[in-house]
């Protein structure tokens, strides 16, 4: 056996174990796991956890988002690649020195992406989940971001009212009756509060829209991700609160974002 084939044998074994467990991207995952493990014993344990159904990001301890390595603990909502579209829309509307608020922040990937792209912003983030807040503080701390635990706007410092230039919310929008259709990785390993958006998926987004005019500065923007079939309905509700909405989509990422502006 040649040295090259011998050295590839452990990775091949990992790929086979992951593929047998149903991992579609077994080769890519095997390389990530092998590159993250401190040694053979740790690698074996990591592969076991992944094969048992734990999300890859929870096993690694991080997720790639907009080119950033975002810390993600077990039990915390895993940033989705499609949400990079939401982050890019927010970046495009953010100017240096702006006040940016990331509601339902989870581990804080959107806020981190905005802060990495736009210097000198005043960044605040909020989430209900203590584990998510703990992760977000790790991820946003290097950018000077302040993370608050609580329910939407109740978590924010009152001094932000009327000053927010960009208000982004990655709120849950899966209808309750469809949560059971999500992949087991999400259903079994992520908090229900980060997935379940109520009967039609829009319960939390309605609350975000209703409160936004009080917190946005004149000319400020509210942005949130939603499902394609829900977009027109929630955009109409946003308009009912005096904001000017538009719907933008990404065919590449299968993402739909509502962007709404407060009149000046």
PDB file of C-alpha atoms in Angstrom:
ATOM      1  CA  UNK A   1       0.000   0.000   0.000  1.00  0.00           C
ATOM      2  CA  UNK A   2       1.390   3.398  -0.938  1.00  0.00           C
ATOM      3  CA  UNK A   3       1.831   6.134   1.686  1.00  0.00           C
ATOM      4  CA  UNK A   4      -0.853   8.273   0.017  1.00  0.00           C
ATOM      5  CA  UNK A   5      -3.481   5.533   0.091  1.00  0.00           C
ATOM      6  CA  UNK A   6      -2.589   4.695   3.674  1.00  0.00           C
ATOM      7  CA  UNK A   7      -2.977   8.309   4.766  1.00  0.00           C
ATOM      8  CA  UNK A   8      -6.375   8.575   3.060  1.00  0.00           C
ATOM      9  CA  UNK A   9      -7.717   5.425   4.678  1.00  0.00           C
ATOM     10  CA  UNK A  10      -8.922   7.046   7.956  1.00  0.00           C
ATOM     11  CA  UNK A  11     -10.777   9.744   6.023  1.00  0.00           C
ATOM     12  CA  UNK A  12     -12.356   7.119   3.780  1.00  0.00           C
ATOM     13  CA  UNK A  13     -13.548   5.268   6.861  1.00  0.00           C
ATOM     14  CA  UNK A  14     -15.117   8.448   8.230  1.00  0.00           C
ATOM     15  CA  UNK A  15     -16.836   9.135   4.927  1.00  0.00           C
ATOM     16  CA  UNK A  16     -18.264   5.604   4.942  1.00  0.00           C
ATOM     17  CA  UNK A  17     -19.578   6.022   8.505  1.00  0.00           C
ATOM     18  CA  UNK A  18     -21.191   9.358   7.696  1.00  0.00           C
ATOM     19  CA  UNK A  19     -22.676   8.120   4.455  1.00  0.00           C
ATOM     20  CA  UNK A  20     -24.149   5.096   6.240  1.00  0.00           C
ATOM     21  CA  UNK A  21     -25.761   7.522   8.706  1.00  0.00           C
ATOM     22  CA  UNK A  22     -27.426   9.378   5.816  1.00  0.00           C
ATOM     23  CA  UNK A  23     -25.131  12.403   5.559  1.00  0.00           C
ATOM     24  CA  UNK A  24     -25.531  13.686   2.006  1.00  0.00           C
ATOM     25  CA  UNK A  25     -22.269  15.658   1.969  1.00  0.00           C
ATOM     26  CA  UNK A  26     -20.212  12.994   3.730  1.00  0.00           C
ATOM     27  CA  UNK A  27     -16.905  13.857   2.038  1.00  0.00           C
ATOM     28  CA  UNK A  28     -17.092  17.558   2.909  1.00  0.00           C
ATOM     29  CA  UNK A  29     -18.192  16.809   6.451  1.00  0.00           C
ATOM     30  CA  UNK A  30     -15.412  14.280   6.957  1.00  0.00           C
ATOM     31  CA  UNK A  31     -12.809  16.864   5.972  1.00  0.00           C
ATOM     32  CA  UNK A  32     -14.287  19.460   8.340  1.00  0.00           C
ATOM     33  CA  UNK A  33     -14.409  17.028  11.237  1.00  0.00           C
ATOM     34  CA  UNK A  34     -10.887  15.795  10.619  1.00  0.00           C
ATOM     35  CA  UNK A  35      -9.625  19.367  10.426  1.00  0.00           C
ATOM     36  CA  UNK A  36     -11.300  20.335  13.707  1.00  0.00           C
ATOM     37  CA  UNK A  37     -10.399  17.372  15.920  1.00  0.00           C
ATOM     38  CA  UNK A  38      -7.388  17.592  18.222  1.00  0.00           C
ATOM     39  CA  UNK A  39      -6.599  13.905  17.800  1.00  0.00           C
ATOM     40  CA  UNK A  40      -7.927  10.486  16.762  1.00  0.00           C
ATOM     41  CA  UNK A  41      -9.996   9.952  19.921  1.00  0.00           C
ATOM     42  CA  UNK A  42     -11.715  13.316  19.626  1.00  0.00           C
ATOM     43  CA  UNK A  43     -12.307  12.761  15.928  1.00  0.00           C
ATOM     44  CA  UNK A  44     -13.915   9.387  16.603  1.00  0.00           C
ATOM     45  CA  UNK A  45     -16.210  10.959  19.213  1.00  0.00           C
ATOM     46  CA  UNK A  46     -17.148  13.782  16.846  1.00  0.00           C
ATOM     47  CA  UNK A  47     -17.990  11.364  14.060  1.00  0.00           C
ATOM     48  CA  UNK A  48     -20.120   9.357  16.485  1.00  0.00           C
ATOM     49  CA  UNK A  49     -22.086  12.468  17.453  1.00  0.00           C
ATOM     50  CA  UNK A  50     -22.612  13.452  13.842  1.00  0.00           C
ATOM     51  CA  UNK A  51     -23.653   9.921  12.841  1.00  0.00           C
ATOM     52  CA  UNK A  52     -26.146   9.957  15.706  1.00  0.00           C
ATOM     53  CA  UNK A  53     -27.874  12.970  14.126  1.00  0.00           C
ATOM     54  CA  UNK A  54     -26.362  15.971  15.878  1.00  0.00           C
ATOM     55  CA  UNK A  55     -26.106  18.913  13.448  1.00  0.00           C
ATOM     56  CA  UNK A  56     -22.634  19.231  11.983  1.00  0.00           C
ATOM     57  CA  UNK A  57     -22.322  22.788  13.310  1.00  0.00           C
ATOM     58  CA  UNK A  58     -23.063  21.626  16.846  1.00  0.00           C
ATOM     59  CA  UNK A  59     -20.391  18.959  16.534  1.00  0.00           C
ATOM     60  CA  UNK A  60     -17.826  21.401  15.165  1.00  0.00           C
ATOM     61  CA  UNK A  61     -18.821  24.186  17.545  1.00  0.00           C
ATOM     62  CA  UNK A  62     -19.108  26.720  14.740  1.00  0.00           C
ATOM     63  CA  UNK A  63     -20.934  27.568  11.530  1.00  0.00           C
ATOM     64  CA  UNK A  64     -19.640  29.356   8.443  1.00  0.00           C
ATOM     65  CA  UNK A  65     -21.731  32.465   7.737  1.00  0.00           C
ATOM     66  CA  UNK A  66     -20.787  35.182   5.261  1.00  0.00           C
ATOM     67  CA  UNK A  67     -17.175  34.059   5.551  1.00  0.00           C
ATOM     68  CA  UNK A  68     -17.190  34.308   9.361  1.00  0.00           C
ATOM     69  CA  UNK A  69     -16.745  31.441  11.789  1.00  0.00           C
ATOM     70  CA  UNK A  70     -19.740  31.839  14.122  1.00  0.00           C
ATOM     71  CA  UNK A  71     -19.641  29.959  17.432  1.00  0.00           C
ATOM     72  CA  UNK A  72     -22.673  27.657  17.860  1.00  0.00           C
ATOM     73  CA  UNK A  73     -23.331  25.607  20.993  1.00  0.00           C
ATOM     74  CA  UNK A  74     -25.449  22.436  21.103  1.00  0.00           C
ATOM     75  CA  UNK A  75     -29.111  23.389  21.455  1.00  0.00           C
ATOM     76  CA  UNK A  76     -28.704  26.726  19.666  1.00  0.00           C
ATOM     77  CA  UNK A  77     -30.370  27.498  16.330  1.00  0.00           C
ATOM     78  CA  UNK A  78     -27.912  26.849  13.497  1.00  0.00           C
ATOM     79  CA  UNK A  79     -27.471  29.774  11.052  1.00  0.00           C
ATOM     80  CA  UNK A  80     -28.865  28.905   7.620  1.00  0.00           C
ATOM     81  CA  UNK A  81     -27.020  29.706   4.430  1.00  0.00           C
ATOM     82  CA  UNK A  82     -30.150  31.343   2.970  1.00  0.00           C
ATOM     83  CA  UNK A  83     -30.033  33.892   5.791  1.00  0.00           C
ATOM     84  CA  UNK A  84     -26.850  35.262   4.242  1.00  0.00           C
ATOM     85  CA  UNK A  85     -29.236  36.981   1.813  1.00  0.00           C
ATOM     86  CA  UNK A  86     -30.895  38.785   4.738  1.00  0.00           C
ATOM     87  CA  UNK A  87     -27.460  39.788   6.043  1.00  0.00           C
ATOM     88  CA  UNK A  88     -26.403  41.139   2.643  1.00  0.00           C
ATOM     89  CA  UNK A  89     -29.579  43.227   2.374  1.00  0.00           C
ATOM     90  CA  UNK A  90     -28.906  44.661   5.830  1.00  0.00           C
ATOM     91  CA  UNK A  91     -25.277  45.403   4.965  1.00  0.00           C
ATOM     92  CA  UNK A  92     -26.384  47.317   1.879  1.00  0.00           C
ATOM     93  CA  UNK A  93     -28.586  49.593   3.981  1.00  0.00           C
ATOM     94  CA  UNK A  94     -26.147  50.176   6.839  1.00  0.00           C
ATOM     95  CA  UNK A  95     -23.870  53.203   6.996  1.00  0.00           C
ATOM     96  CA  UNK A  96     -20.872  53.743   9.302  1.00  0.00           C
ATOM     97  CA  UNK A  97     -22.007  54.938  12.706  1.00  0.00           C
ATOM     98  CA  UNK A  98     -25.563  53.619  12.319  1.00  0.00           C
ATOM     99  CA  UNK A  99     -27.495  51.989  15.156  1.00  0.00           C
ATOM    100  CA  UNK A 100     -28.191  48.378  14.178  1.00  0.00           C
ATOM    101  CA  UNK A 101     -30.470  46.009  16.104  1.00  0.00           C
ATOM    102  CA  UNK A 102     -30.544  42.239  15.520  1.00  0.00           C
ATOM    103  CA  UNK A 103     -33.742  40.781  17.003  1.00  0.00           C
ATOM    104  CA  UNK A 104     -34.213  37.006  17.437  1.00  0.00           C
ATOM    105  CA  UNK A 105     -30.462  37.025  16.987  1.00  0.00           C
ATOM    106  CA  UNK A 106     -29.715  33.395  17.847  1.00  0.00           C
ATOM    107  CA  UNK A 107     -25.936  33.040  17.826  1.00  0.00           C
ATOM    108  CA  UNK A 108     -25.701  36.515  16.256  1.00  0.00           C
ATOM    109  CA  UNK A 109     -24.592  35.690  12.701  1.00  0.00           C
ATOM    110  CA  UNK A 110     -26.482  38.517  10.991  1.00  0.00           C
ATOM    111  CA  UNK A 111     -25.277  41.152  13.410  1.00  0.00           C
ATOM    112  CA  UNK A 112     -21.721  39.849  13.122  1.00  0.00           C
ATOM    113  CA  UNK A 113     -21.857  39.944   9.321  1.00  0.00           C
ATOM    114  CA  UNK A 114     -23.106  43.548   9.330  1.00  0.00           C
ATOM    115  CA  UNK A 115     -20.514  44.649  11.885  1.00  0.00           C
ATOM    116  CA  UNK A 116     -17.713  42.948   9.943  1.00  0.00           C
ATOM    117  CA  UNK A 117     -18.736  44.712   6.739  1.00  0.00           C
ATOM    118  CA  UNK A 118     -19.584  48.194   8.049  1.00  0.00           C
ATOM    119  CA  UNK A 119     -17.207  49.880  10.502  1.00  0.00           C
ATOM    120  CA  UNK A 120     -18.207  51.875  13.534  1.00  0.00           C
ATOM    121  CA  UNK A 121     -21.816  50.790  13.971  1.00  0.00           C
ATOM    122  CA  UNK A 122     -23.577  50.700  17.330  1.00  0.00           C
ATOM    123  CA  UNK A 123     -24.763  47.089  17.467  1.00  0.00           C
ATOM    124  CA  UNK A 124     -27.404  45.634  19.770  1.00  0.00           C
ATOM    125  CA  UNK A 125     -28.877  42.128  19.644  1.00  0.00           C
ATOM    126  CA  UNK A 126     -31.560  40.292  21.591  1.00  0.00           C
ATOM    127  CA  UNK A 127     -32.909  36.778  22.027  1.00  0.00           C
ATOM    128  CA  UNK A 128     -35.095  34.876  24.484  1.00  0.00           C
ATOM    129  CA  UNK A 129     -32.874  31.806  24.709  1.00  0.00           C
ATOM    130  CA  UNK A 130     -30.065  31.941  27.306  1.00  0.00           C
ATOM    131  CA  UNK A 131     -27.809  29.606  25.294  1.00  0.00           C
ATOM    132  CA  UNK A 132     -28.260  31.733  22.176  1.00  0.00           C
ATOM    133  CA  UNK A 133     -27.460  34.889  24.136  1.00  0.00           C
ATOM    134  CA  UNK A 134     -24.308  33.239  25.478  1.00  0.00           C
ATOM    135  CA  UNK A 135     -23.174  32.395  21.925  1.00  0.00           C
ATOM    136  CA  UNK A 136     -24.126  35.806  20.579  1.00  0.00           C
ATOM    137  CA  UNK A 137     -21.995  37.511  23.216  1.00  0.00           C
ATOM    138  CA  UNK A 138     -19.009  35.458  22.065  1.00  0.00           C
ATOM    139  CA  UNK A 139     -19.666  36.301  18.425  1.00  0.00           C
ATOM    140  CA  UNK A 140     -20.606  39.971  18.758  1.00  0.00           C
ATOM    141  CA  UNK A 141     -18.288  40.961  21.587  1.00  0.00           C
ATOM    142  CA  UNK A 142     -15.287  41.430  19.265  1.00  0.00           C
ATOM    143  CA  UNK A 143     -17.355  43.978  17.315  1.00  0.00           C
ATOM    144  CA  UNK A 144     -18.417  45.859  20.436  1.00  0.00           C
ATOM    145  CA  UNK A 145     -21.937  44.470  20.156  1.00  0.00           C
ATOM    146  CA  UNK A 146     -24.196  44.371  23.206  1.00  0.00           C
ATOM    147  CA  UNK A 147     -26.491  41.371  23.567  1.00  0.00           C
ATOM    148  CA  UNK A 148     -29.661  41.482  25.664  1.00  0.00           C
ATOM    149  CA  UNK A 149     -31.827  38.605  26.838  1.00  0.00           C
ATOM    150  CA  UNK A 150     -35.587  39.048  26.594  1.00  0.00           C
ATOM    151  CA  UNK A 151     -38.676  39.108  24.412  1.00  0.00           C
ATOM    152  CA  UNK A 152     -38.172  41.238  21.279  1.00  0.00           C
ATOM    153  CA  UNK A 153     -38.275  44.969  22.039  1.00  0.00           C
ATOM    154  CA  UNK A 154     -38.717  44.404  25.787  1.00  0.00           C
ATOM    155  CA  UNK A 155     -35.055  43.355  25.869  1.00  0.00           C
ATOM    156  CA  UNK A 156     -33.717  46.575  24.343  1.00  0.00           C
ATOM    157  CA  UNK A 157     -32.478  49.665  26.185  1.00  0.00           C
ATOM    158  CA  UNK A 158     -35.123  52.366  26.052  1.00  0.00           C
ATOM    159  CA  UNK A 159     -32.575  54.864  24.752  1.00  0.00           C
ATOM    160  CA  UNK A 160     -32.617  53.131  21.367  1.00  0.00           C
ATOM    161  CA  UNK A 161     -36.236  54.073  20.741  1.00  0.00           C
ATOM    162  CA  UNK A 162     -36.498  56.178  17.578  1.00  0.00           C
ATOM    163  CA  UNK A 163     -32.744  55.861  16.833  1.00  0.00           C
ATOM    164  CA  UNK A 164     -32.420  52.527  14.995  1.00  0.00           C
ATOM    165  CA  UNK A 165     -31.202  52.823  11.413  1.00  0.00           C
ATOM    166  CA  UNK A 166     -31.361  49.125  10.571  1.00  0.00           C
ATOM    167  CA  UNK A 167     -33.599  46.688  12.439  1.00  0.00           C
ATOM    168  CA  UNK A 168     -33.132  43.094  11.314  1.00  0.00           C
ATOM    169  CA  UNK A 169     -35.113  40.137  12.657  1.00  0.00           C
ATOM    170  CA  UNK A 170     -34.462  36.481  11.858  1.00  0.00           C
ATOM    171  CA  UNK A 171     -37.696  35.454  13.556  1.00  0.00           C
ATOM    172  CA  UNK A 172     -39.288  31.986  13.268  1.00  0.00           C
ATOM    173  CA  UNK A 173     -41.774  31.668  10.403  1.00  0.00           C
ATOM    174  CA  UNK A 174     -42.522  27.948  10.127  1.00  0.00           C
ATOM    175  CA  UNK A 175     -46.255  27.300  10.725  1.00  0.00           C
ATOM    176  CA  UNK A 176     -46.859  25.132  13.779  1.00  0.00           C
ATOM    177  CA  UNK A 177     -48.404  22.370  11.684  1.00  0.00           C
ATOM    178  CA  UNK A 178     -45.278  22.155   9.522  1.00  0.00           C
ATOM    179  CA  UNK A 179     -42.652  21.983  12.264  1.00  0.00           C
ATOM    180  CA  UNK A 180     -42.979  18.195  12.205  1.00  0.00           C
ATOM    181  CA  UNK A 181     -41.934  18.213   8.555  1.00  0.00           C
ATOM    182  CA  UNK A 182     -38.572  19.807   9.307  1.00  0.00           C
ATOM    183  CA  UNK A 183     -35.424  17.649   9.175  1.00  0.00           C
ATOM    184  CA  UNK A 184     -34.757  15.718  12.412  1.00  0.00           C
ATOM    185  CA  UNK A 185     -31.608  17.776  12.964  1.00  0.00           C
ATOM    186  CA  UNK A 186     -33.767  20.876  13.436  1.00  0.00           C
ATOM    187  CA  UNK A 187     -36.711  19.248  15.238  1.00  0.00           C
ATOM    188  CA  UNK A 188     -34.606  17.347  17.742  1.00  0.00           C
ATOM    189  CA  UNK A 189     -31.631  19.637  18.330  1.00  0.00           C
ATOM    190  CA  UNK A 190     -32.789  23.230  17.936  1.00  0.00           C
ATOM    191  CA  UNK A 191     -35.112  25.156  20.287  1.00  0.00           C
ATOM    192  CA  UNK A 192     -38.774  25.096  19.260  1.00  0.00           C
ATOM    193  CA  UNK A 193     -39.048  28.815  19.976  1.00  0.00           C
ATOM    194  CA  UNK A 194     -36.593  29.435  17.121  1.00  0.00           C
ATOM    195  CA  UNK A 195     -38.630  27.366  14.651  1.00  0.00           C
ATOM    196  CA  UNK A 196     -42.350  27.679  15.412  1.00  0.00           C
ATOM    197  CA  UNK A 197     -43.969  30.846  14.095  1.00  0.00           C
ATOM    198  CA  UNK A 198     -47.530  30.026  15.170  1.00  0.00           C
ATOM    199  CA  UNK A 199     -50.563  28.872  13.209  1.00  0.00           C
ATOM    200  CA  UNK A 200     -49.648  30.634   9.963  1.00  0.00           C
ATOM    201  CA  UNK A 201     -45.968  31.173  10.780  1.00  0.00           C
ATOM    202  CA  UNK A 202     -46.330  34.919  11.212  1.00  0.00           C
ATOM    203  CA  UNK A 203     -47.055  35.389  14.927  1.00  0.00           C
ATOM    204  CA  UNK A 204     -43.604  36.717  15.858  1.00  0.00           C
ATOM    205  CA  UNK A 205     -43.171  38.691  12.650  1.00  0.00           C
ATOM    206  CA  UNK A 206     -46.473  40.498  13.300  1.00  0.00           C
ATOM    207  CA  UNK A 207     -45.146  41.609  16.681  1.00  0.00           C
ATOM    208  CA  UNK A 208     -41.859  42.704  15.122  1.00  0.00           C
ATOM    209  CA  UNK A 209     -43.720  44.740  12.489  1.00  0.00           C
ATOM    210  CA  UNK A 210     -46.081  46.317  15.014  1.00  0.00           C
ATOM    211  CA  UNK A 211     -43.267  47.547  17.230  1.00  0.00           C
ATOM    212  CA  UNK A 212     -40.833  48.646  14.545  1.00  0.00           C
ATOM    213  CA  UNK A 213     -42.153  52.190  13.924  1.00  0.00           C
ATOM    214  CA  UNK A 214     -41.471  53.163  17.545  1.00  0.00           C
ATOM    215  CA  UNK A 215     -37.840  52.045  17.364  1.00  0.00           C
ATOM    216  CA  UNK A 216     -36.813  52.997  13.837  1.00  0.00           C
ATOM    217  CA  UNK A 217     -35.275  56.369  13.122  1.00  0.00           C
ATOM    218  CA  UNK A 218     -36.900  58.388  10.325  1.00  0.00           C
ATOM    219  CA  UNK A 219     -35.759  56.750   7.093  1.00  0.00           C
ATOM    220  CA  UNK A 220     -34.691  53.617   8.979  1.00  0.00           C
ATOM    221  CA  UNK A 221     -35.288  50.113   7.677  1.00  0.00           C
ATOM    222  CA  UNK A 222     -36.822  46.916   9.034  1.00  0.00           C
ATOM    223  CA  UNK A 223     -35.703  43.655   7.388  1.00  0.00           C
ATOM    224  CA  UNK A 224     -36.748  40.089   8.016  1.00  0.00           C
ATOM    225  CA  UNK A 225     -36.742  36.707   6.320  1.00  0.00           C
ATOM    226  CA  UNK A 226     -40.010  34.925   5.594  1.00  0.00           C
ATOM    227  CA  UNK A 227     -41.450  32.190   3.412  1.00  0.00           C
ATOM    228  CA  UNK A 228     -42.220  32.966  -0.211  1.00  0.00           C
ATOM    229  CA  UNK A 229     -45.925  32.215   0.154  1.00  0.00           C
ATOM    230  CA  UNK A 230     -46.162  34.352   3.305  1.00  0.00           C
ATOM    231  CA  UNK A 231     -44.376  37.410   1.946  1.00  0.00           C
ATOM    232  CA  UNK A 232     -47.323  39.294   0.443  1.00  0.00           C
ATOM    233  CA  UNK A 233     -49.445  38.828   3.557  1.00  0.00           C
ATOM    234  CA  UNK A 234     -46.829  40.019   6.031  1.00  0.00           C
ATOM    235  CA  UNK A 235     -45.767  42.867   3.722  1.00  0.00           C
ATOM    236  CA  UNK A 236     -49.373  44.112   3.770  1.00  0.00           C
ATOM    237  CA  UNK A 237     -49.355  44.017   7.577  1.00  0.00           C
ATOM    238  CA  UNK A 238     -46.076  45.943   7.634  1.00  0.00           C
ATOM    239  CA  UNK A 239     -47.664  48.586   5.393  1.00  0.00           C
ATOM    240  CA  UNK A 240     -50.571  48.761   7.821  1.00  0.00           C
ATOM    241  CA  UNK A 241     -48.141  49.990  10.463  1.00  0.00           C
ATOM    242  CA  UNK A 242     -47.070  52.910   8.284  1.00  0.00           C
ATOM    243  CA  UNK A 243     -43.896  51.422   6.799  1.00  0.00           C
ATOM    244  CA  UNK A 244     -43.123  51.157   3.100  1.00  0.00           C
ATOM    245  CA  UNK A 245     -42.364  47.490   2.310  1.00  0.00           C
ATOM    246  CA  UNK A 246     -40.885  45.702  -0.657  1.00  0.00           C
ATOM    247  CA  UNK A 247     -40.144  42.012  -1.147  1.00  0.00           C
ATOM    248  CA  UNK A 248     -36.770  40.846  -2.464  1.00  0.00           C
ATOM    249  CA  UNK A 249     -35.794  37.287  -3.309  1.00  0.00           C
ATOM    250  CA  UNK A 250     -32.718  35.206  -4.067  1.00  0.00           C
ATOM    251  CA  UNK A 251     -33.174  32.295  -6.440  1.00  0.00           C
ATOM    252  CA  UNK A 252     -29.678  31.076  -5.612  1.00  0.00           C
ATOM    253  CA  UNK A 253     -30.346  30.824  -1.869  1.00  0.00           C
ATOM    254  CA  UNK A 254     -34.119  30.205  -2.038  1.00  0.00           C
ATOM    255  CA  UNK A 255     -34.541  33.175   0.282  1.00  0.00           C
ATOM    256  CA  UNK A 256     -37.297  35.773   0.623  1.00  0.00           C
ATOM    257  CA  UNK A 257     -36.761  38.996   2.573  1.00  0.00           C
ATOM    258  CA  UNK A 258     -39.150  41.836   3.356  1.00  0.00           C
ATOM    259  CA  UNK A 259     -37.474  45.248   3.512  1.00  0.00           C
ATOM    260  CA  UNK A 260     -39.590  48.069   4.957  1.00  0.00           C
ATOM    261  CA  UNK A 261     -38.694  51.733   5.341  1.00  0.00           C
ATOM    262  CA  UNK A 262     -39.996  54.193   7.869  1.00  0.00           C
ATOM    263  CA  UNK A 263     -40.985  57.442   6.219  1.00  0.00           C
ATOM    264  CA  UNK A 264     -38.909  60.479   7.142  1.00  0.00           C
TER     265      UNK A 264
END
